[in-house]
Amino acid sequence: MPRYDYDLFVIGGGSGGVRAARLSAALGKRVAIAEEYRYGGTCVIRGCVPKKLFVYASQFPEHFADAAGYGWTVPETSFDWPTLIANKDKEIGRLSGLYQSGVEKAGGETLHSRATLIDGHTVLIENENRTVTAEHILIATGGRPNPHAALPGHEHCIFSNEAFDLPSLPKSIVIAGGGYIAVEFANIFHGLGVDTTLIYRGKEILQRFDMDLRHRLHEEMAAKGIRILCHTIFENIDRRDDGRLAATLNSGHVLFADQILLAIGRIPNTENLGLEAAGVKTGVRGEILVDAHSRTNVGNIWAIGDVTDRVQLTPVAIHEAMCFVETAFKGNPTAPDHNCIATAVFSQPEIGTVGLSEDEASKRFANLEVYSASFRPLRYILAGRQERMLTKLVVDAGTRRVIGAHILGPDAGELAQLLGIVLKAGLTKDDFDRTMAVHPTAAEELVTMYKPTYLVKDGARQDC
Ligand code: NDP
């Protein structure tokens, strides 16, 4: 008789939890996974996937406008929000089903319930009011939007979750935040024809990105008609008698809008999980504390993904899940590698980036070479679109290694994926230089920037 009901019990059916459950079950382990809402988690149900579908939807007006330069006459267009929502729901329903069936086909058991810890080996399946035991427990409960409880009137605001299912498209929206979600949704709503204002507390949006991209994206978004107010926060939010919202800013100005979206970061889902009962330690933001192998302070309890608040990205959670399986079940202790993660912001224009920004690099390296090019992509010429693309490489002059690659423009996310391999491999600028260009592409700029644009010595910019 095995000592426990399961070898592994996973709490949370998002990208990380499902991957861990599926791989462990495929190894022949006795696995159960519990999800209280829908399988797929934030990424599939109310994050990356529906967001990207909305991005595509919001880009059509520019495609229609560009078509004229290529000889096309586009008849009068119209947009139907309920159609987009219904089609999006169909697709996420399909993906959610695949997530669940993937675990089941591998031999795992899927449960539809909230699950909480009773002790280090016992889990309560709340919907069924029964407990089960497991040798290993993996917590992958993700995160949720920061509700900004300190803001008077925050209850009138929506978050990214609600933005995916609004009953109607607002005529106007104010979005607070300067990170991924705020910037992406500002572009989505603007593209769909919504009067959009973005307010950000800092000096420039997208704090952790390269300054050139931040400035240029700000300019391009403003040129499209998105109002961006930096050094700005809400003082309070009121709902008026006509149903519209009034947001009072720190400047004293009042903005009126149909919806106000708060996108000021996400917090780990650790409340009422029974962590105290099991003795699992959390950090100041409520995140579950783990070691390099995603193990908590309780030896058989592990945590991966956003609930650990290491790097809040889907592919990172999936990578952590695969490392967990190696460590817990394959006798091959593997620590997730969080270094040099490529990422994209699906803004319009898009950002794709990997490695160090110029500012970060200049703090760590005494001598930098910076290569940058700004140009109009060929596709925009006949269209008459003035938007420019930016490519930038940051090189450690000492070793010639490319330590940062930054792109603003069409398909930047796709390019970042490939640059991620290049930077991970530690390739040098000389490797770029001896790589033949693919012509005519925008990406060829990355291998044809032969001369540095400028140098950075001990943090100070110098001409070549
Ligand atoms: P981010 O951490 O990206 O940005 C949070 C923003 O909110 C920052 O601009 C921050 O300002 C601001 N902020 C924080 N607290 C306050 C406050 N009290 N008042 C006003 N502004 C505040 O979080 P998001 O919510 O945008 O996204 C959450 C996570 O989801 C991201 O970290 C990202 O990893 C992931 N994500 C990834 C996407 C992708 O890969 N394309 C897309 C969407 C989300 P400051 O800069 O000054 O700290």
Coordinates of C-alpha atoms and ligand atoms in Angstrom, one line a residue:
M1 CA 0.0 0.0 0.0
P2 CA 1.5 3.4 -0.9
R3 CA 1.7 5.7 2.0
Y4 CA -0.1 8.6 0.2
D5 CA -3.1 8.8 -2.2
Y6 CA -0.9 10.5 -4.8
D7 CA 2.7 11.0 -5.6
L8 CA 1.9 14.6 -6.6
F9 CA -1.0 16.9 -5.9
V10 CA -0.9 20.2 -7.9
I11 CA -2.9 23.2 -6.7
G12 CA -3.6 25.5 -9.7
G13 CA -4.4 24.5 -13.3
G14 CA -2.5 27.3 -15.1
S15 CA 0.5 27.0 -17.5
G16 CA 3.0 25.9 -14.7
G17 CA 0.7 23.6 -12.8
V18 CA -0.7 21.8 -15.8
R19 CA 2.8 21.3 -17.3
A20 CA 4.1 19.8 -14.0
A21 CA 1.0 17.6 -13.7
R22 CA 1.1 16.3 -17.3
L23 CA 4.9 15.5 -17.3
S24 CA 4.7 13.8 -13.9
A25 CA 1.7 11.7 -14.9
A26 CA 3.5 10.8 -18.1
L27 CA 6.4 9.4 -16.0
G28 CA 3.9 7.1 -14.4
K29 CA 3.4 9.1 -11.2
R30 CA 0.0 9.1 -9.5
V31 CA -1.0 12.8 -10.0
A32 CA -4.0 14.9 -9.3
I33 CA -4.5 18.6 -10.1
A34 CA -7.2 20.9 -8.7
E35 CA -8.4 24.1 -10.4
E36 CA -11.2 26.2 -9.0
Y37 CA -12.0 28.2 -12.1
R38 CA -11.0 27.0 -15.6
Y39 CA -8.0 25.1 -16.7
G40 CA -5.5 27.3 -18.5
G41 CA -4.9 30.0 -15.8
T42 CA -4.2 33.6 -16.4
C43 CA -2.3 33.1 -19.7
V44 CA -5.0 31.2 -21.5
I45 CA -8.2 32.5 -19.8
R46 CA -7.5 36.2 -19.0
G47 CA -4.0 37.0 -20.1
C48 CA -1.5 36.4 -22.9
V49 CA -3.8 34.5 -25.3
P50 CA -6.9 36.7 -25.3
K51 CA -4.7 39.8 -25.1
K52 CA -2.8 38.8 -28.3
L53 CA -6.2 38.2 -30.0
F54 CA -7.3 41.7 -28.9
V55 CA -4.0 43.1 -30.2
Y56 CA -4.7 41.6 -33.6
A57 CA -8.3 42.9 -33.6
S58 CA -7.0 46.4 -32.7
Q59 CA -4.5 46.5 -35.6
F60 CA -7.0 46.3 -38.4
P61 CA -7.7 50.0 -38.7
E62 CA -4.0 50.6 -39.5
H63 CA -4.0 47.7 -42.0
F64 CA -7.1 49.2 -43.7
A65 CA -5.5 52.6 -43.9
D66 CA -2.2 51.2 -45.2
A67 CA -3.9 49.2 -47.9
A68 CA -4.7 52.4 -49.9
G69 CA -1.0 53.0 -50.7
Y70 CA -1.0 49.5 -52.3
G71 CA -3.9 50.3 -54.6
W72 CA -6.7 48.8 -52.5
T73 CA -10.0 50.5 -51.8
V74 CA -11.3 49.4 -48.5
P75 CA -15.1 49.9 -48.2
E76 CA -16.5 51.5 -45.0
T77 CA -15.5 49.3 -42.1
S78 CA -17.2 48.7 -38.8
F79 CA -16.3 46.8 -35.6
D80 CA -18.5 44.5 -33.5
W81 CA -17.2 44.0 -30.0
P82 CA -19.6 41.1 -29.1
T83 CA -18.3 39.2 -32.1
L84 CA -14.7 39.6 -30.9
I85 CA -15.6 38.5 -27.4
A86 CA -17.6 35.5 -28.7
N87 CA -14.8 34.3 -31.0
K88 CA -12.2 34.9 -28.3
D89 CA -14.3 32.8 -25.8
K90 CA -14.5 30.0 -28.3
E91 CA -10.8 29.9 -28.7
I92 CA -10.0 30.0 -25.0
G93 CA -12.6 27.3 -24.4
R94 CA -10.8 25.1 -26.9
L95 CA -7.4 25.8 -25.3
S96 CA -8.7 25.3 -21.8
G97 CA -10.1 21.9 -22.9
L98 CA -6.7 21.0 -24.3
Y99 CA -5.0 21.9 -21.1
Q100 CA -7.3 19.6 -19.1
S101 CA -7.3 16.7 -21.6
G102 CA -3.5 16.8 -21.8
V103 CA -3.2 16.0 -18.1
E104 CA -5.9 13.3 -18.4
K105 CA -4.4 11.7 -21.4
A106 CA -1.1 11.4 -19.6
G107 CA -2.9 9.5 -16.8
G108 CA -3.4 12.4 -14.3
E109 CA -6.7 13.2 -12.5
T110 CA -8.2 16.6 -13.0
L111 CA -10.5 18.1 -10.3
H112 CA -12.7 21.2 -10.4
S113 CA -12.4 22.6 -7.0
R114 CA -10.6 24.9 -4.8
A115 CA -7.9 23.0 -2.9
T116 CA -6.3 24.1 0.4
L117 CA -3.6 22.6 2.6
I118 CA -4.6 21.0 5.9
D119 CA -1.0 20.0 6.7
G120 CA 2.2 19.2 4.9
H121 CA 0.8 16.2 3.1
T122 CA -3.0 16.6 3.3
V123 CA -5.2 18.7 0.9
L124 CA -8.8 19.6 1.3
I125 CA -10.8 19.4 -1.9
E126 CA -13.4 21.9 -1.0
N127 CA -16.2 21.2 -3.5
E128 CA -16.2 17.5 -2.5
N129 CA -15.6 18.1 1.2
R130 CA -13.0 15.4 1.3
T131 CA -9.3 15.3 2.0
V132 CA -6.5 13.5 0.1
T133 CA -2.9 12.9 0.8
A134 CA 0.2 13.4 -1.4
E135 CA 3.9 12.8 -1.1
H136 CA 4.7 16.0 -3.0
I137 CA 2.5 19.1 -3.2
L138 CA 3.1 21.7 -5.9
I139 CA 1.5 25.2 -5.5
A140 CA 1.0 27.0 -8.8
T141 CA -1.9 29.3 -7.9
G142 CA -0.6 32.3 -9.9
G143 CA -1.5 35.9 -9.1
R144 CA -4.2 38.5 -9.5
P145 CA -4.3 42.2 -10.2
N146 CA -3.3 44.5 -7.4
P147 CA -6.7 46.0 -6.4
H148 CA -5.1 49.3 -5.2
A149 CA -7.3 49.2 -2.1
A150 CA -5.7 52.5 -0.8
L151 CA -7.3 54.5 -3.7
P152 CA -10.6 56.0 -2.7
G153 CA -13.1 54.8 -5.3
H154 CA -11.0 51.9 -6.5
E155 CA -14.2 49.7 -6.4
H156 CA -15.4 51.6 -9.5
C157 CA -12.4 50.5 -11.5
I158 CA -11.9 47.4 -13.7
F159 CA -8.7 45.3 -14.1
S160 CA -7.3 43.3 -16.9
N161 CA -9.6 40.4 -16.0
E162 CA -12.8 42.4 -16.7
A163 CA -11.3 44.1 -19.7
F164 CA -11.6 40.8 -21.6
D165 CA -15.3 40.5 -21.0
L166 CA -16.8 44.0 -21.0
P167 CA -20.4 43.9 -22.0
S168 CA -19.8 46.8 -24.4
L169 CA -16.8 48.7 -25.8
P170 CA -16.4 51.9 -23.8
K171 CA -16.2 55.2 -25.7
S172 CA -13.5 56.4 -23.4
I173 CA -11.0 54.8 -20.9
V174 CA -8.3 55.9 -18.5
I175 CA -5.7 53.3 -17.7
A176 CA -3.3 53.6 -14.8
G177 CA 0.1 52.0 -14.8
G178 CA 3.2 52.1 -17.0
G179 CA 4.0 48.4 -17.3
Y180 CA 3.1 45.6 -19.7
I181 CA -0.6 45.5 -19.1
A182 CA -1.3 49.2 -19.1
V183 CA 0.7 49.8 -22.2
E184 CA -0.7 46.9 -24.1
F185 CA -4.3 47.7 -23.2
A186 CA -3.8 51.4 -24.0
N187 CA -2.9 50.4 -27.6
I188 CA -5.7 47.8 -27.8
F189 CA -8.4 50.2 -26.8
H190 CA -7.1 53.0 -28.9
G191 CA -6.9 50.7 -31.9
L192 CA -10.5 49.7 -31.4
G193 CA -11.5 53.4 -31.5
V194 CA -11.7 54.1 -27.8
D195 CA -10.6 57.6 -26.5
T196 CA -7.7 56.4 -24.4
T197 CA -5.6 58.1 -21.7
L198 CA -2.7 56.4 -19.9
I199 CA -1.5 57.8 -16.6
Y200 CA 1.8 56.7 -15.1
R201 CA 3.4 57.7 -11.8
G202 CA 7.0 57.7 -13.1
K203 CA 9.0 59.7 -15.6
E204 CA 8.6 57.4 -18.6
I205 CA 6.5 54.3 -19.3
L206 CA 8.0 50.7 -19.1
Q207 CA 10.5 51.3 -16.4
R208 CA 12.6 48.2 -16.8
F209 CA 13.2 48.6 -20.6
D210 CA 15.9 50.4 -22.6
M211 CA 15.3 54.2 -22.5
D212 CA 15.5 54.6 -26.3
L213 CA 12.6 52.2 -26.7
R214 CA 10.6 53.8 -23.9
H215 CA 10.9 57.3 -25.4
R216 CA 10.2 56.2 -28.9
L217 CA 7.2 54.1 -28.0
H218 CA 5.8 57.0 -26.0
E219 CA 6.2 59.2 -29.0
E220 CA 4.7 56.8 -31.4
M221 CA 1.7 56.1 -29.1
A222 CA 1.2 59.8 -28.6
A223 CA 1.4 60.3 -32.4
K224 CA -1.4 57.8 -32.8
G225 CA -3.6 59.8 -30.4
I226 CA -3.1 58.1 -27.0
R227 CA -2.9 60.7 -24.3
I228 CA 0.0 59.8 -21.9
L229 CA 0.4 61.6 -18.6
C230 CA 3.6 60.8 -16.7
H231 CA 4.2 61.8 -13.1
T232 CA 0.5 61.3 -12.6
I233 CA -1.5 59.3 -10.1
F234 CA -5.2 59.1 -9.1
E235 CA -6.3 60.9 -6.0
N236 CA -9.8 59.4 -6.1
I237 CA -12.4 58.0 -8.4
D238 CA -16.1 58.9 -8.3
R239 CA -19.1 57.6 -10.2
R240 CA -21.3 60.4 -11.4
D241 CA -25.1 60.3 -11.7
D242 CA -24.9 59.7 -15.5
G243 CA -22.8 56.5 -14.8
R244 CA -19.6 57.9 -16.1
L245 CA -16.5 58.0 -13.9
A246 CA -14.6 61.0 -12.7
A247 CA -10.9 60.5 -11.9
T248 CA -9.2 63.3 -9.9
L249 CA -5.5 63.4 -10.6
N250 CA -2.7 64.6 -8.3
S251 CA -2.4 67.6 -10.6
G252 CA -6.0 68.6 -9.6
H253 CA -7.3 67.9 -13.1
V254 CA -10.4 65.6 -13.4
L255 CA -10.6 63.1 -16.2
F256 CA -14.0 61.7 -17.2
A257 CA -14.3 58.2 -18.7
D258 CA -16.7 55.3 -19.2
Q259 CA -14.2 52.9 -17.7
I260 CA -11.0 53.1 -15.6
L261 CA -8.6 50.3 -15.8
L262 CA -6.0 49.7 -13.0
A263 CA -2.9 47.9 -14.2
I264 CA -0.4 48.5 -11.4
G265 CA 1.1 45.1 -11.0
R266 CA -0.1 41.7 -9.9
I267 CA 0.0 40.0 -6.4
P268 CA 0.5 36.3 -5.6
N269 CA -2.5 34.2 -4.8
T270 CA -1.6 32.9 -1.4
E271 CA -4.5 33.9 0.8
N272 CA -6.6 31.1 2.5
L273 CA -4.5 28.4 1.0
G274 CA -3.6 26.8 4.3
L275 CA 0.0 27.8 4.0
E276 CA 0.2 28.5 7.7
A277 CA -1.3 25.1 8.6
A278 CA 1.4 23.5 6.5
G279 CA 4.1 25.7 7.8
V280 CA 5.0 27.2 4.4
K281 CA 6.7 30.6 4.6
T282 CA 5.8 33.6 2.5
G283 CA 7.5 36.9 1.8
V284 CA 6.5 40.6 2.2
R285 CA 4.4 40.6 -0.9
G286 CA 2.7 37.4 0.1
E287 CA 4.8 35.4 -2.3
I288 CA 5.8 31.8 -1.5
L289 CA 9.5 31.7 -0.7
V290 CA 11.3 29.0 -2.5
D291 CA 14.9 27.9 -3.0
A292 CA 16.8 27.6 -6.3
H293 CA 14.9 24.4 -7.1
S294 CA 11.4 25.8 -6.3
R295 CA 11.2 24.0 -3.0
T296 CA 9.6 25.8 -0.1
N297 CA 10.9 25.6 3.5
V298 CA 8.7 22.5 3.9
G299 CA 10.7 19.8 2.1
N300 CA 7.9 18.1 0.1
I301 CA 6.0 21.3 -0.8
W302 CA 7.1 23.1 -3.9
A303 CA 5.9 26.3 -5.7
I304 CA 6.3 27.6 -9.2
G305 CA 5.1 30.5 -11.4
D306 CA 3.6 33.8 -10.4
V307 CA 2.8 32.7 -6.8
T308 CA 6.5 32.8 -6.1
D309 CA 6.8 36.3 -7.7
R310 CA 10.2 35.6 -9.3
V311 CA 9.6 36.5 -12.9
Q312 CA 5.9 36.8 -13.8
L313 CA 5.9 35.3 -17.3
T314 CA 4.2 32.2 -18.6
P315 CA 7.2 30.6 -20.2
V316 CA 9.1 31.1 -17.0
A317 CA 6.4 29.2 -15.1
I318 CA 6.5 26.4 -17.7
H319 CA 10.3 26.2 -17.4
E320 CA 10.1 26.1 -13.6
A321 CA 7.6 23.2 -13.9
M322 CA 9.9 21.2 -16.1
C323 CA 12.8 21.8 -13.7
F324 CA 10.6 20.7 -10.8
V325 CA 9.8 17.4 -12.5
E326 CA 13.5 16.8 -13.2
T327 CA 14.3 17.6 -9.5
A328 CA 11.4 15.8 -7.8
F329 CA 10.9 12.8 -10.0
K330 CA 13.9 12.2 -12.3
G331 CA 16.7 12.4 -9.8
N332 CA 18.2 15.2 -11.7
P333 CA 18.1 18.4 -9.5
T334 CA 17.7 21.3 -12.0
A335 CA 17.4 24.9 -11.0
P336 CA 15.4 27.1 -13.3
D337 CA 17.6 29.6 -15.2
H338 CA 16.2 33.1 -14.9
N339 CA 19.1 34.8 -16.6
C340 CA 18.7 36.6 -20.0
I341 CA 15.0 36.1 -20.6
A342 CA 13.7 37.5 -23.8
T343 CA 10.4 39.3 -23.6
A344 CA 7.9 41.2 -25.7
V345 CA 5.5 44.0 -25.0
F346 CA 2.6 43.8 -27.5
S347 CA 2.3 47.5 -27.8
Q348 CA 1.9 49.2 -31.1
P349 CA 4.7 49.4 -32.3
E350 CA 5.8 46.2 -30.5
I351 CA 8.8 45.9 -28.2
G352 CA 11.1 42.8 -28.3
T353 CA 14.0 42.8 -26.0
V354 CA 16.6 40.5 -24.4
G355 CA 19.5 41.2 -22.1
L356 CA 20.6 44.4 -20.5
S357 CA 19.3 47.9 -21.3
E358 CA 22.0 50.4 -22.0
D359 CA 21.5 52.0 -18.5
E360 CA 21.9 48.7 -16.7
A361 CA 24.8 47.6 -18.9
S362 CA 26.7 50.9 -18.2
K363 CA 26.5 50.2 -14.5
R364 CA 28.0 46.7 -14.9
F365 CA 30.5 47.3 -17.7
A366 CA 33.2 50.0 -18.0
N367 CA 33.3 50.1 -21.9
L368 CA 30.3 49.7 -24.1
E369 CA 29.7 50.0 -27.8
V370 CA 26.2 50.9 -28.8
Y371 CA 24.9 50.2 -32.3
S372 CA 21.5 51.6 -33.2
A373 CA 19.5 52.1 -36.3
S374 CA 16.2 53.9 -36.9
F375 CA 14.4 53.5 -40.2
R376 CA 11.0 53.2 -41.8
P377 CA 10.3 49.5 -42.6
L378 CA 9.8 49.0 -46.3
R379 CA 6.2 47.9 -45.8
Y380 CA 5.4 51.4 -44.5
I381 CA 6.8 53.4 -47.4
L382 CA 4.0 52.9 -50.0
A383 CA 1.5 53.0 -47.1
G384 CA 2.7 56.5 -46.3
R385 CA 3.1 55.5 -42.6
Q386 CA 5.7 57.6 -40.8
E387 CA 6.3 55.2 -38.0
R388 CA 10.0 54.2 -37.6
M389 CA 11.6 51.0 -36.4
L390 CA 14.4 51.0 -33.9
T391 CA 17.1 48.3 -33.6
K392 CA 19.8 48.6 -30.9
L393 CA 22.6 46.3 -29.8
V394 CA 24.6 46.9 -26.6
V395 CA 28.0 45.3 -26.7
D396 CA 30.6 44.8 -24.0
A397 CA 33.7 46.3 -25.7
G398 CA 36.0 44.2 -23.6
T399 CA 34.7 40.8 -24.7
R400 CA 32.8 41.9 -27.8
R401 CA 29.8 40.0 -26.4
V402 CA 26.3 41.3 -27.3
I403 CA 24.7 41.8 -23.9
G404 CA 21.6 43.6 -24.9
A405 CA 19.4 43.5 -28.0
H406 CA 16.4 45.9 -28.2
I407 CA 13.8 46.3 -31.0
L408 CA 10.8 48.5 -31.5
G409 CA 8.7 47.8 -34.5
P410 CA 6.7 45.2 -36.4
D411 CA 7.3 41.6 -35.2
A412 CA 9.7 42.7 -32.5
G413 CA 8.5 39.9 -30.3
E414 CA 9.3 37.3 -33.0
L415 CA 12.8 38.7 -33.4
A416 CA 13.3 38.7 -29.6
Q417 CA 12.7 35.0 -29.5
L418 CA 15.6 34.4 -31.9
L419 CA 17.9 37.0 -30.3
G420 CA 17.2 35.2 -27.0
I421 CA 19.1 32.2 -28.3
V422 CA 21.9 34.4 -29.6
L423 CA 22.4 36.2 -26.4
K424 CA 22.0 33.0 -24.3
A425 CA 24.7 31.4 -26.4
G426 CA 27.0 34.4 -25.6
L427 CA 27.7 35.3 -29.2
T428 CA 29.8 38.4 -30.0
K429 CA 29.3 41.4 -32.3
D430 CA 31.8 39.7 -34.6
D431 CA 29.4 36.8 -35.0
F432 CA 26.7 39.2 -35.9
D433 CA 29.1 40.9 -38.4
R434 CA 29.9 37.7 -40.2
T435 CA 26.3 36.6 -40.5
M436 CA 24.9 37.2 -44.0
A437 CA 21.8 39.5 -44.1
V438 CA 18.4 38.3 -45.2
H439 CA 17.2 40.8 -47.7
P440 CA 14.9 42.7 -47.8
T441 CA 13.9 42.4 -44.2
A442 CA 13.8 44.8 -41.3
A443 CA 15.9 42.2 -39.2
E444 CA 18.8 42.6 -41.6
E445 CA 19.7 45.8 -39.7
L446 CA 20.8 43.6 -36.8
V447 CA 23.7 42.2 -38.8
T448 CA 24.6 45.3 -40.8
M449 CA 25.2 47.9 -38.1
Y450 CA 29.0 47.6 -38.6
K451 CA 30.1 50.8 -36.9
P452 CA 29.2 51.7 -33.3
T453 CA 26.8 54.7 -33.1
Y454 CA 28.5 55.8 -29.9
L455 CA 30.5 54.5 -27.0
V456 CA 29.8 54.5 -23.3
K457 CA 32.8 54.7 -21.0
D458 CA 32.4 54.5 -17.3
G459 CA 28.8 55.5 -17.7
A460 CA 29.4 58.5 -19.9
R461 CA 28.4 58.6 -23.5
Q462 CA 31.2 59.4 -26.0
D463 CA 31.2 59.9 -29.8
C464 CA 33.2 57.3 -31.7
Ligands
NDP1 P1 4.2 45.7 -14.3 O1 5.0 45.3 -13.1 O2 4.7 45.4 -15.6 O3 3.9 47.2 -14.2 C1 3.2 47.7 -13.0 C2 3.1 49.2 -13.3 O4 2.3 49.8 -12.3 C3 4.4 49.9 -13.2 O5 4.4 50.9 -14.2 C4 4.4 50.5 -11.8 O6 5.1 51.8 -11.7 C5 2.9 50.9 -11.6 N1 2.5 50.9 -10.3 C6 2.8 50.0 -9.3 N2 2.2 50.4 -8.1 C7 1.5 51.5 -8.4 C8 0.8 52.4 -7.6 N3 0.5 52.1 -6.3 N4 0.2 53.5 -8.2 C9 0.5 53.8 -9.4 N5 1.2 53.0 -10.3 C10 1.8 51.9 -9.7 O7 2.8 45.0 -14.0 P2 1.5 44.7 -15.0 O8 0.4 44.8 -14.1 O9 1.6 45.6 -16.2 O10 1.8 43.2 -15.4 C11 2.0 42.2 -14.4 C12 3.0 41.2 -14.9 O11 2.4 40.4 -15.9 C13 4.2 41.8 -15.5 O12 5.2 41.9 -14.6 C14 4.6 40.9 -16.6 O13 5.6 40.1 -16.2 C15 3.4 40.1 -16.9 N6 2.8 40.4 -18.2 C16 3.6 40.1 -19.3 C17 3.2 40.4 -20.6 C18 4.0 40.0 -21.7 O14 4.9 39.2 -21.6 N7 3.8 40.7 -22.9 C19 1.9 41.0 -20.8 C20 1.2 41.4 -19.6 C21 1.6 41.0 -18.4 P3 6.7 51.8 -11.6 O15 7.3 51.5 -12.9 O16 7.0 53.2 -11.1 O17 7.1 50.7 -10.6

